[in-house]
């Protein structure tokens, strides 16, 4: 465990070194070296600008994530449970799975305006079908033996859900939450770039127009670090906790 | 306690539409009685238990279970052929789960855990326990609800002989102290003789009752293997037709 962490850090440092070498060789303002980028990160944090936009983006990620997980899970469970429901809505699912994210975003902005709720729903809408498909699989794989046990002991709906059904769905929820977070934050940036006046996407767009590569890299790097921290601090401990019963 | 099933069939999905499983089953259980359902494998014993447990509503007949005072619906405890413990819950959590969860209940659960010598494993997850131990937990879970009827579906199958024997003794011991009506399914005659007040014999499919024989070995001699064996041989001698397994 500790040695694998060491390897990971070493590997990351090697990437930084490679970047630095490339920057030194290129001698171009279009490829700043890591030291310059880290300096800019420091300045942007000091001015409060980076934390502000980062926080805005994270809030949007969080809102869309929760929306997508809750709605997607409900749809997925319903489709896994009921064959007729599945037959009815499977074509819808296929349709929404295959709509490009950008098309959904544009349509929703056009129909509902460049407002916050439109931005968040556009992102959520892009992820809901994926969540639904995964949870449908999970629901189909539920062990009927446990449900019989729950029914014969009259556990009732709430207890059955919490103690019998959801624990069987945790692996599916964890998988879709992971991939969901990765997908959602990328789409949030697009939504911000197209129709919001703040957030990471908006800032990146601004820097793009100014050809300010140092700032683009500074913002991206900070964001990657924050997302990785979320993975380490939230997802991995949660997963360990949930799966501690496994041998 | 009255269980009457006129007919129960399964659709096999094939060309022959309906396969009859149970036919004219009529069981009367006295309160506190230990009744063993004995029949060949695959004759529909599990189906019968599922109907009684309320897991299967598609049958013709009538199941009437009395409930203890103060209960609206009768409570059944079910020990399945496999333990069916929730692997993501500890032994204690598995047992507490089937209770309503007030203070009193939790104390009761701990008392039973102590009673069934499970205390040392109370905080373990089921898949860290031996197979015999898991079955013991399943037994505890069925007893903790103080069932009006305890259903047991070959609960000691595929255990080695000493473990199965120990569990049978434990079952009788707990049952003596927490008396309830038991319907126990098996196709092991020795087990049936050891446990039962009365053995009800079922035929092959479609299953129907073909004999109903009281076991008159006193309860305090059930641990004596020679008594069990004598009774068993006598049973086979007198009623050989019951065991003509085609």
JSON list of C-alpha atoms in Angstrom, two decimals, chain B residues 21-235:
[
{"chain": "B", "resi": 21, "resn": "UNK", "atom": "CA", "xyz": [-47.16, -30.03, -7.83]},
{"chain": "B", "resi": 22, "resn": "UNK", "atom": "CA", "xyz": [-49.47, -30.37, -4.85]},
{"chain": "B", "resi": 23, "resn": "UNK", "atom": "CA", "xyz": [-52.82, -32.11, -4.61]},
{"chain": "B", "resi": 24, "resn": "UNK", "atom": "CA", "xyz": [-55.31, -32.37, -1.75]},
{"chain": "B", "resi": 25, "resn": "UNK", "atom": "CA", "xyz": [-53.01, -31.63, 1.10]},
{"chain": "B", "resi": 26, "resn": "UNK", "atom": "CA", "xyz": [-54.73, -31.31, 4.43]},
{"chain": "B", "resi": 27, "resn": "UNK", "atom": "CA", "xyz": [-52.62, -30.61, 7.49]},
{"chain": "B", "resi": 28, "resn": "UNK", "atom": "CA", "xyz": [-53.82, -29.93, 10.99]},
{"chain": "B", "resi": 29, "resn": "UNK", "atom": "CA", "xyz": [-51.20, -28.71, 13.44]},
{"chain": "B", "resi": 30, "resn": "UNK", "atom": "CA", "xyz": [-51.78, -28.54, 17.18]},
{"chain": "B", "resi": 31, "resn": "UNK", "atom": "CA", "xyz": [-50.21, -25.61, 19.01]},
{"chain": "B", "resi": 32, "resn": "UNK", "atom": "CA", "xyz": [-46.68, -26.42, 20.15]},
{"chain": "B", "resi": 33, "resn": "UNK", "atom": "CA", "xyz": [-46.48, -29.53, 18.01]},
{"chain": "B", "resi": 34, "resn": "UNK", "atom": "CA", "xyz": [-43.36, -30.54, 16.08]},
{"chain": "B", "resi": 35, "resn": "UNK", "atom": "CA", "xyz": [-44.47, -31.92, 12.75]},
{"chain": "B", "resi": 36, "resn": "UNK", "atom": "CA", "xyz": [-42.05, -33.26, 10.17]},
{"chain": "B", "resi": 37, "resn": "UNK", "atom": "CA", "xyz": [-42.99, -33.34, 6.51]},
{"chain": "B", "resi": 38, "resn": "UNK", "atom": "CA", "xyz": [-41.20, -36.27, 4.98]},
{"chain": "B", "resi": 39, "resn": "UNK", "atom": "CA", "xyz": [-41.05, -36.86, 1.28]},
{"chain": "B", "resi": 40, "resn": "UNK", "atom": "CA", "xyz": [-38.79, -37.65, -1.65]},
{"chain": "B", "resi": 41, "resn": "UNK", "atom": "CA", "xyz": [-36.61, -34.89, -3.06]},
{"chain": "B", "resi": 42, "resn": "UNK", "atom": "CA", "xyz": [-38.35, -32.61, -5.48]},
{"chain": "B", "resi": 43, "resn": "UNK", "atom": "CA", "xyz": [-41.85, -33.60, -4.44]},
{"chain": "B", "resi": 44, "resn": "UNK", "atom": "CA", "xyz": [-42.92, -30.04, -3.73]},
{"chain": "B", "resi": 45, "resn": "UNK", "atom": "CA", "xyz": [-42.15, -29.68, -0.04]},
{"chain": "B", "resi": 46, "resn": "UNK", "atom": "CA", "xyz": [-40.49, -26.30, -0.48]},
{"chain": "B", "resi": 47, "resn": "UNK", "atom": "CA", "xyz": [-43.42, -25.12, -2.57]},
{"chain": "B", "resi": 48, "resn": "UNK", "atom": "CA", "xyz": [-45.73, -26.09, 0.26]},
{"chain": "B", "resi": 49, "resn": "UNK", "atom": "CA", "xyz": [-43.68, -24.18, 2.82]},
{"chain": "B", "resi": 50, "resn": "UNK", "atom": "CA", "xyz": [-43.58, -21.11, 0.59]},
{"chain": "B", "resi": 51, "resn": "UNK", "atom": "CA", "xyz": [-47.35, -21.17, 0.30]},
{"chain": "B", "resi": 52, "resn": "UNK", "atom": "CA", "xyz": [-47.72, -21.40, 4.06]},
{"chain": "B", "resi": 53, "resn": "UNK", "atom": "CA", "xyz": [-45.18, -18.59, 4.56]},
{"chain": "B", "resi": 54, "resn": "UNK", "atom": "CA", "xyz": [-47.23, -16.38, 2.27]},
{"chain": "B", "resi": 55, "resn": "UNK", "atom": "CA", "xyz": [-44.51, -16.19, -0.38]},
{"chain": "B", "resi": 56, "resn": "UNK", "atom": "CA", "xyz": [-46.63, -17.85, -3.03]},
{"chain": "B", "resi": 57, "resn": "UNK", "atom": "CA", "xyz": [-50.22, -16.73, -3.46]},
{"chain": "B", "resi": 58, "resn": "UNK", "atom": "CA", "xyz": [-51.02, -18.73, -6.57]},
{"chain": "B", "resi": 59, "resn": "UNK", "atom": "CA", "xyz": [-52.72, -21.87, -5.33]},
{"chain": "B", "resi": 60, "resn": "UNK", "atom": "CA", "xyz": [-56.17, -23.22, -4.66]},
{"chain": "B", "resi": 61, "resn": "UNK", "atom": "CA", "xyz": [-56.83, -23.75, -1.01]},
{"chain": "B", "resi": 62, "resn": "UNK", "atom": "CA", "xyz": [-56.88, -22.19, 2.37]},
{"chain": "B", "resi": 63, "resn": "UNK", "atom": "CA", "xyz": [-54.12, -21.58, 4.88]},
{"chain": "B", "resi": 64, "resn": "UNK", "atom": "CA", "xyz": [-55.26, -20.56, 8.33]},
{"chain": "B", "resi": 65, "resn": "UNK", "atom": "CA", "xyz": [-52.63, -19.76, 10.92]},
{"chain": "B", "resi": 66, "resn": "UNK", "atom": "CA", "xyz": [-53.62, -18.59, 14.38]},
{"chain": "B", "resi": 67, "resn": "UNK", "atom": "CA", "xyz": [-51.73, -15.63, 15.81]},
{"chain": "B", "resi": 68, "resn": "UNK", "atom": "CA", "xyz": [-50.66, -15.11, 19.39]},
{"chain": "B", "resi": 69, "resn": "UNK", "atom": "CA", "xyz": [-52.60, -12.68, 21.53]},
{"chain": "B", "resi": 70, "resn": "UNK", "atom": "CA", "xyz": [-52.03, -9.06, 20.65]},
{"chain": "B", "resi": 71, "resn": "UNK", "atom": "CA", "xyz": [-50.95, -9.82, 17.10]},
{"chain": "B", "resi": 72, "resn": "UNK", "atom": "CA", "xyz": [-52.96, -8.77, 14.09]},
{"chain": "B", "resi": 73, "resn": "UNK", "atom": "CA", "xyz": [-51.30, -11.15, 11.65]},
{"chain": "B", "resi": 74, "resn": "UNK", "atom": "CA", "xyz": [-49.71, -14.48, 12.41]},
{"chain": "B", "resi": 75, "resn": "UNK", "atom": "CA", "xyz": [-45.92, -14.37, 12.48]},
{"chain": "B", "resi": 76, "resn": "UNK", "atom": "CA", "xyz": [-43.93, -17.10, 10.78]},
{"chain": "B", "resi": 77, "resn": "UNK", "atom": "CA", "xyz": [-40.26, -17.82, 11.21]},
{"chain": "B", "resi": 78, "resn": "UNK", "atom": "CA", "xyz": [-38.59, -19.40, 8.21]},
{"chain": "B", "resi": 79, "resn": "UNK", "atom": "CA", "xyz": [-35.33, -21.33, 8.16]},
{"chain": "B", "resi": 80, "resn": "UNK", "atom": "CA", "xyz": [-34.46, -21.81, 4.51]},
{"chain": "B", "resi": 81, "resn": "UNK", "atom": "CA", "xyz": [-32.45, -24.55, 2.88]},
{"chain": "B", "resi": 82, "resn": "UNK", "atom": "CA", "xyz": [-29.55, -22.12, 2.63]},
{"chain": "B", "resi": 83, "resn": "UNK", "atom": "CA", "xyz": [-29.05, -19.75, 5.56]},
{"chain": "B", "resi": 84, "resn": "UNK", "atom": "CA", "xyz": [-29.91, -16.61, 3.54]},
{"chain": "B", "resi": 85, "resn": "UNK", "atom": "CA", "xyz": [-28.18, -14.32, 5.99]},
{"chain": "B", "resi": 86, "resn": "UNK", "atom": "CA", "xyz": [-27.37, -10.87, 4.69]},
{"chain": "B", "resi": 87, "resn": "UNK", "atom": "CA", "xyz": [-23.60, -11.06, 4.13]},
{"chain": "B", "resi": 88, "resn": "UNK", "atom": "CA", "xyz": [-23.22, -7.27, 4.58]},
{"chain": "B", "resi": 89, "resn": "UNK", "atom": "CA", "xyz": [-24.73, -7.34, 8.06]},
{"chain": "B", "resi": 90, "resn": "UNK", "atom": "CA", "xyz": [-23.14, -8.82, 11.17]},
{"chain": "B", "resi": 91, "resn": "UNK", "atom": "CA", "xyz": [-24.64, -11.77, 13.01]},
{"chain": "B", "resi": 92, "resn": "UNK", "atom": "CA", "xyz": [-26.25, -9.47, 15.56]},
{"chain": "B", "resi": 93, "resn": "UNK", "atom": "CA", "xyz": [-27.57, -7.11, 12.86]},
{"chain": "B", "resi": 94, "resn": "UNK", "atom": "CA", "xyz": [-29.00, -10.06, 10.93]},
{"chain": "B", "resi": 95, "resn": "UNK", "atom": "CA", "xyz": [-30.91, -11.20, 13.98]},
{"chain": "B", "resi": 96, "resn": "UNK", "atom": "CA", "xyz": [-32.04, -7.73, 15.04]},
{"chain": "B", "resi": 97, "resn": "UNK", "atom": "CA", "xyz": [-33.16, -6.92, 11.52]},
{"chain": "B", "resi": 98, "resn": "UNK", "atom": "CA", "xyz": [-36.29, -9.08, 11.75]},
{"chain": "B", "resi": 99, "resn": "UNK", "atom": "CA", "xyz": [-37.37, -7.40, 14.99]},
{"chain": "B", "resi": 100, "resn": "UNK", "atom": "CA", "xyz": [-39.23, -4.12, 15.29]},
{"chain": "B", "resi": 101, "resn": "UNK", "atom": "CA", "xyz": [-36.22, -2.57, 16.92]},
{"chain": "B", "resi": 102, "resn": "UNK", "atom": "CA", "xyz": [-37.34, -1.16, 20.25]},
{"chain": "B", "resi": 103, "resn": "UNK", "atom": "CA", "xyz": [-35.09, -1.36, 23.30]},
{"chain": "B", "resi": 104, "resn": "UNK", "atom": "CA", "xyz": [-36.79, -4.48, 24.63]},
{"chain": "B", "resi": 105, "resn": "UNK", "atom": "CA", "xyz": [-36.34, -6.28, 21.34]},
{"chain": "B", "resi": 106, "resn": "UNK", "atom": "CA", "xyz": [-32.63, -5.63, 21.22]},
{"chain": "B", "resi": 107, "resn": "UNK", "atom": "CA", "xyz": [-32.18, -7.05, 24.69]},
{"chain": "B", "resi": 108, "resn": "UNK", "atom": "CA", "xyz": [-34.16, -10.09, 23.62]},
{"chain": "B", "resi": 109, "resn": "UNK", "atom": "CA", "xyz": [-31.91, -10.54, 20.63]},
{"chain": "B", "resi": 110, "resn": "UNK", "atom": "CA", "xyz": [-28.83, -10.44, 22.81]},
{"chain": "B", "resi": 111, "resn": "UNK", "atom": "CA", "xyz": [-30.37, -12.95, 25.18]},
{"chain": "B", "resi": 112, "resn": "UNK", "atom": "CA", "xyz": [-31.03, -15.36, 22.34]},
{"chain": "B", "resi": 113, "resn": "UNK", "atom": "CA", "xyz": [-27.55, -14.82, 20.92]},
{"chain": "B", "resi": 114, "resn": "UNK", "atom": "CA", "xyz": [-26.21, -15.79, 24.34]},
{"chain": "B", "resi": 115, "resn": "UNK", "atom": "CA", "xyz": [-28.63, -18.70, 24.52]},
{"chain": "B", "resi": 116, "resn": "UNK", "atom": "CA", "xyz": [-27.52, -20.15, 21.21]},
{"chain": "B", "resi": 117, "resn": "UNK", "atom": "CA", "xyz": [-23.84, -19.70, 22.06]},
{"chain": "B", "resi": 118, "resn": "UNK", "atom": "CA", "xyz": [-23.34, -17.13, 19.32]},
{"chain": "B", "resi": 119, "resn": "UNK", "atom": "CA", "xyz": [-22.11, -14.31, 21.54]},
{"chain": "B", "resi": 120, "resn": "UNK", "atom": "CA", "xyz": [-18.51, -14.62, 20.50]},
{"chain": "B", "resi": 121, "resn": "UNK", "atom": "CA", "xyz": [-19.48, -14.22, 16.82]},
{"chain": "B", "resi": 122, "resn": "UNK", "atom": "CA", "xyz": [-22.14, -11.55, 17.29]},
{"chain": "B", "resi": 123, "resn": "UNK", "atom": "CA", "xyz": [-20.08, -8.89, 15.54]},
{"chain": "B", "resi": 124, "resn": "UNK", "atom": "CA", "xyz": [-18.72, -11.11, 12.76]},
{"chain": "B", "resi": 125, "resn": "UNK", "atom": "CA", "xyz": [-19.92, -11.08, 9.19]},
{"chain": "B", "resi": 126, "resn": "UNK", "atom": "CA", "xyz": [-21.61, -14.33, 8.11]},
{"chain": "B", "resi": 127, "resn": "UNK", "atom": "CA", "xyz": [-19.09, -15.28, 5.45]},
{"chain": "B", "resi": 128, "resn": "UNK", "atom": "CA", "xyz": [-16.38, -15.41, 8.09]},
{"chain": "B", "resi": 129, "resn": "UNK", "atom": "CA", "xyz": [-18.28, -18.15, 9.93]},
{"chain": "B", "resi": 130, "resn": "UNK", "atom": "CA", "xyz": [-18.34, -21.89, 9.33]},
{"chain": "B", "resi": 131, "resn": "UNK", "atom": "CA", "xyz": [-21.30, -23.30, 7.44]},
{"chain": "B", "resi": 132, "resn": "UNK", "atom": "CA", "xyz": [-22.70, -24.87, 10.61]},
{"chain": "B", "resi": 133, "resn": "UNK", "atom": "CA", "xyz": [-22.41, -21.60, 12.47]},
{"chain": "B", "resi": 134, "resn": "UNK", "atom": "CA", "xyz": [-24.32, -19.75, 9.74]},
{"chain": "B", "resi": 135, "resn": "UNK", "atom": "CA", "xyz": [-27.14, -22.24, 10.04]},
{"chain": "B", "resi": 136, "resn": "UNK", "atom": "CA", "xyz": [-27.19, -21.64, 13.75]},
{"chain": "B", "resi": 137, "resn": "UNK", "atom": "CA", "xyz": [-27.61, -17.91, 13.09]},
{"chain": "B", "resi": 138, "resn": "UNK", "atom": "CA", "xyz": [-30.44, -18.62, 10.65]},
{"chain": "B", "resi": 139, "resn": "UNK", "atom": "CA", "xyz": [-32.07, -20.69, 13.38]},
{"chain": "B", "resi": 140, "resn": "UNK", "atom": "CA", "xyz": [-31.70, -17.84, 15.87]},
{"chain": "B", "resi": 141, "resn": "UNK", "atom": "CA", "xyz": [-33.21, -15.39, 13.41]},
{"chain": "B", "resi": 142, "resn": "UNK", "atom": "CA", "xyz": [-36.29, -17.59, 13.02]},
{"chain": "B", "resi": 143, "resn": "UNK", "atom": "CA", "xyz": [-36.75, -18.04, 16.77]},
{"chain": "B", "resi": 144, "resn": "UNK", "atom": "CA", "xyz": [-36.27, -14.38, 17.69]},
{"chain": "B", "resi": 145, "resn": "UNK", "atom": "CA", "xyz": [-39.57, -13.29, 16.14]},
{"chain": "B", "resi": 146, "resn": "UNK", "atom": "CA", "xyz": [-41.38, -15.68, 18.53]},
{"chain": "B", "resi": 147, "resn": "UNK", "atom": "CA", "xyz": [-43.16, -17.22, 15.56]},
{"chain": "B", "resi": 148, "resn": "UNK", "atom": "CA", "xyz": [-46.67, -18.60, 15.72]},
{"chain": "B", "resi": 149, "resn": "UNK", "atom": "CA", "xyz": [-45.42, -21.15, 13.21]},
{"chain": "B", "resi": 150, "resn": "UNK", "atom": "CA", "xyz": [-41.79, -22.04, 12.57]},
{"chain": "B", "resi": 151, "resn": "UNK", "atom": "CA", "xyz": [-41.11, -23.32, 9.06]},
{"chain": "B", "resi": 152, "resn": "UNK", "atom": "CA", "xyz": [-37.90, -25.23, 8.43]},
{"chain": "B", "resi": 153, "resn": "UNK", "atom": "CA", "xyz": [-36.84, -26.41, 5.00]},
{"chain": "B", "resi": 154, "resn": "UNK", "atom": "CA", "xyz": [-34.13, -29.06, 5.33]},
{"chain": "B", "resi": 155, "resn": "UNK", "atom": "CA", "xyz": [-32.11, -26.63, 7.44]},
{"chain": "B", "resi": 156, "resn": "UNK", "atom": "CA", "xyz": [-29.32, -29.09, 8.25]},
{"chain": "B", "resi": 157, "resn": "UNK", "atom": "CA", "xyz": [-28.78, -30.43, 4.76]},
{"chain": "B", "resi": 158, "resn": "UNK", "atom": "CA", "xyz": [-25.22, -30.81, 3.43]},
{"chain": "B", "resi": 159, "resn": "UNK", "atom": "CA", "xyz": [-23.59, -30.62, 6.85]},
{"chain": "B", "resi": 160, "resn": "UNK", "atom": "CA", "xyz": [-21.29, -33.31, 8.17]},
{"chain": "B", "resi": 161, "resn": "UNK", "atom": "CA", "xyz": [-23.02, -35.75, 10.53]},
{"chain": "B", "resi": 162, "resn": "UNK", "atom": "CA", "xyz": [-21.62, -34.52, 13.87]},
{"chain": "B", "resi": 163, "resn": "UNK", "atom": "CA", "xyz": [-22.41, -30.87, 13.05]},
{"chain": "B", "resi": 164, "resn": "UNK", "atom": "CA", "xyz": [-25.91, -31.72, 11.87]},
{"chain": "B", "resi": 165, "resn": "UNK", "atom": "CA", "xyz": [-26.49, -33.78, 15.00]},
{"chain": "B", "resi": 166, "resn": "UNK", "atom": "CA", "xyz": [-25.28, -30.96, 17.25]},
{"chain": "B", "resi": 167, "resn": "UNK", "atom": "CA", "xyz": [-27.59, -28.52, 15.51]},
{"chain": "B", "resi": 168, "resn": "UNK", "atom": "CA", "xyz": [-30.56, -30.87, 15.87]},
{"chain": "B", "resi": 169, "resn": "UNK", "atom": "CA", "xyz": [-29.91, -31.14, 19.59]},
{"chain": "B", "resi": 170, "resn": "UNK", "atom": "CA", "xyz": [-29.60, -27.37, 19.79]},
{"chain": "B", "resi": 171, "resn": "UNK", "atom": "CA", "xyz": [-32.87, -26.97, 17.90]},
{"chain": "B", "resi": 172, "resn": "UNK", "atom": "CA", "xyz": [-34.67, -29.30, 20.32]},
{"chain": "B", "resi": 173, "resn": "UNK", "atom": "CA", "xyz": [-33.13, -27.50, 23.24]},
{"chain": "B", "resi": 174, "resn": "UNK", "atom": "CA", "xyz": [-34.17, -24.03, 22.08]},
{"chain": "B", "resi": 175, "resn": "UNK", "atom": "CA", "xyz": [-37.57, -25.30, 20.99]},
{"chain": "B", "resi": 176, "resn": "UNK", "atom": "CA", "xyz": [-38.16, -26.75, 24.48]},
{"chain": "B", "resi": 177, "resn": "UNK", "atom": "CA", "xyz": [-37.59, -23.34, 26.02]},
{"chain": "B", "resi": 178, "resn": "UNK", "atom": "CA", "xyz": [-39.25, -21.24, 23.34]},
{"chain": "B", "resi": 179, "resn": "UNK", "atom": "CA", "xyz": [-42.04, -23.59, 22.47]},
{"chain": "B", "resi": 180, "resn": "UNK", "atom": "CA", "xyz": [-43.77, -22.99, 19.17]},
{"chain": "B", "resi": 181, "resn": "UNK", "atom": "CA", "xyz": [-45.46, -25.00, 16.46]},
{"chain": "B", "resi": 182, "resn": "UNK", "atom": "CA", "xyz": [-42.90, -26.35, 13.99]},
{"chain": "B", "resi": 183, "resn": "UNK", "atom": "CA", "xyz": [-43.28, -27.62, 10.45]},
{"chain": "B", "resi": 184, "resn": "UNK", "atom": "CA", "xyz": [-39.99, -29.20, 9.46]},
{"chain": "B", "resi": 185, "resn": "UNK", "atom": "CA", "xyz": [-39.24, -30.56, 6.00]},
{"chain": "B", "resi": 186, "resn": "UNK", "atom": "CA", "xyz": [-36.70, -33.29, 5.42]},
{"chain": "B", "resi": 187, "resn": "UNK", "atom": "CA", "xyz": [-35.99, -36.38, 3.36]},
{"chain": "B", "resi": 188, "resn": "UNK", "atom": "CA", "xyz": [-33.75, -37.87, 6.04]},
{"chain": "B", "resi": 189, "resn": "UNK", "atom": "CA", "xyz": [-35.79, -40.39, 8.01]},
{"chain": "B", "resi": 190, "resn": "UNK", "atom": "CA", "xyz": [-33.39, -40.54, 10.96]},
{"chain": "B", "resi": 191, "resn": "UNK", "atom": "CA", "xyz": [-33.65, -36.78, 11.33]},
{"chain": "B", "resi": 192, "resn": "UNK", "atom": "CA", "xyz": [-37.43, -36.98, 11.08]},
{"chain": "B", "resi": 193, "resn": "UNK", "atom": "CA", "xyz": [-37.67, -39.60, 13.82]},
{"chain": "B", "resi": 194, "resn": "UNK", "atom": "CA", "xyz": [-35.31, -37.73, 16.09]},
{"chain": "B", "resi": 195, "resn": "UNK", "atom": "CA", "xyz": [-37.20, -34.45, 15.90]},
{"chain": "B", "resi": 196, "resn": "UNK", "atom": "CA", "xyz": [-40.87, -35.15, 15.28]},
{"chain": "B", "resi": 197, "resn": "UNK", "atom": "CA", "xyz": [-43.94, -35.55, 17.40]},
{"chain": "B", "resi": 198, "resn": "UNK", "atom": "CA", "xyz": [-45.59, -36.64, 14.19]},
{"chain": "B", "resi": 199, "resn": "UNK", "atom": "CA", "xyz": [-44.31, -37.44, 10.72]},
{"chain": "B", "resi": 200, "resn": "UNK", "atom": "CA", "xyz": [-46.47, -36.62, 7.74]},
{"chain": "B", "resi": 201, "resn": "UNK", "atom": "CA", "xyz": [-45.45, -38.56, 4.63]},
{"chain": "B", "resi": 202, "resn": "UNK", "atom": "CA", "xyz": [-45.84, -37.00, 1.22]},
{"chain": "B", "resi": 203, "resn": "UNK", "atom": "CA", "xyz": [-45.93, -38.85, -2.08]},
{"chain": "B", "resi": 204, "resn": "UNK", "atom": "CA", "xyz": [-43.98, -38.05, -5.22]},
{"chain": "B", "resi": 205, "resn": "UNK", "atom": "CA", "xyz": [-45.35, -35.38, -7.52]},
{"chain": "B", "resi": 206, "resn": "UNK", "atom": "CA", "xyz": [-48.07, -34.26, -7.37]},
{"chain": "B", "resi": 207, "resn": "UNK", "atom": "CA", "xyz": [-47.51, -34.48, -3.64]},
{"chain": "B", "resi": 208, "resn": "UNK", "atom": "CA", "xyz": [-50.28, -35.58, -1.38]},
{"chain": "B", "resi": 209, "resn": "UNK", "atom": "CA", "xyz": [-50.39, -36.90, 2.19]},
{"chain": "B", "resi": 210, "resn": "UNK", "atom": "CA", "xyz": [-50.00, -40.70, 2.21]},
{"chain": "B", "resi": 211, "resn": "UNK", "atom": "CA", "xyz": [-49.44, -41.37, 5.90]},
{"chain": "B", "resi": 212, "resn": "UNK", "atom": "CA", "xyz": [-49.40, -39.64, 9.25]},
{"chain": "B", "resi": 213, "resn": "UNK", "atom": "CA", "xyz": [-47.43, -41.41, 11.97]},
{"chain": "B", "resi": 214, "resn": "UNK", "atom": "CA", "xyz": [-46.85, -40.31, 15.56]},
{"chain": "B", "resi": 215, "resn": "UNK", "atom": "CA", "xyz": [-43.37, -40.75, 17.01]},
{"chain": "B", "resi": 216, "resn": "UNK", "atom": "CA", "xyz": [-43.81, -41.94, 20.58]},
{"chain": "B", "resi": 217, "resn": "UNK", "atom": "CA", "xyz": [-40.19, -41.82, 21.73]},
{"chain": "B", "resi": 218, "resn": "UNK", "atom": "CA", "xyz": [-40.13, -39.69, 24.89]},
{"chain": "B", "resi": 219, "resn": "UNK", "atom": "CA", "xyz": [-38.44, -36.33, 24.43]},
{"chain": "B", "resi": 220, "resn": "UNK", "atom": "CA", "xyz": [-35.69, -37.07, 26.92]},
{"chain": "B", "resi": 221, "resn": "UNK", "atom": "CA", "xyz": [-34.61, -40.18, 24.98]},
{"chain": "B", "resi": 222, "resn": "UNK", "atom": "CA", "xyz": [-34.20, -38.49, 21.63]},
{"chain": "B", "resi": 223, "resn": "UNK", "atom": "CA", "xyz": [-30.45, -38.20, 22.03]},
{"chain": "B", "resi": 224, "resn": "UNK", "atom": "CA", "xyz": [-30.25, -42.00, 22.19]},
{"chain": "B", "resi": 225, "resn": "UNK", "atom": "CA", "xyz": [-29.32, -43.14, 18.69]},
{"chain": "B", "resi": 226, "resn": "UNK", "atom": "CA", "xyz": [-30.42, -46.74, 19.29]},
{"chain": "B", "resi": 227, "resn": "UNK", "atom": "CA", "xyz": [-33.97, -45.62, 20.11]},
{"chain": "B", "resi": 228, "resn": "UNK", "atom": "CA", "xyz": [-34.06, -43.56, 16.92]},
{"chain": "B", "resi": 229, "resn": "UNK", "atom": "CA", "xyz": [-32.64, -46.44, 14.89]},
{"chain": "B", "resi": 230, "resn": "UNK", "atom": "CA", "xyz": [-35.14, -48.97, 16.34]},
{"chain": "B", "resi": 231, "resn": "UNK", "atom": "CA", "xyz": [-38.06, -46.74, 15.55]},
{"chain": "B", "resi": 232, "resn": "UNK", "atom": "CA", "xyz": [-36.76, -46.15, 12.07]},
{"chain": "B", "resi": 233, "resn": "UNK", "atom": "CA", "xyz": [-36.35, -49.86, 11.28]},
{"chain": "B", "resi": 234, "resn": "UNK", "atom": "CA", "xyz": [-39.76, -50.62, 12.63]},
{"chain": "B", "resi": 235, "resn": "UNK", "atom": "CA", "xyz": [-41.23, -47.85, 10.50]}
]
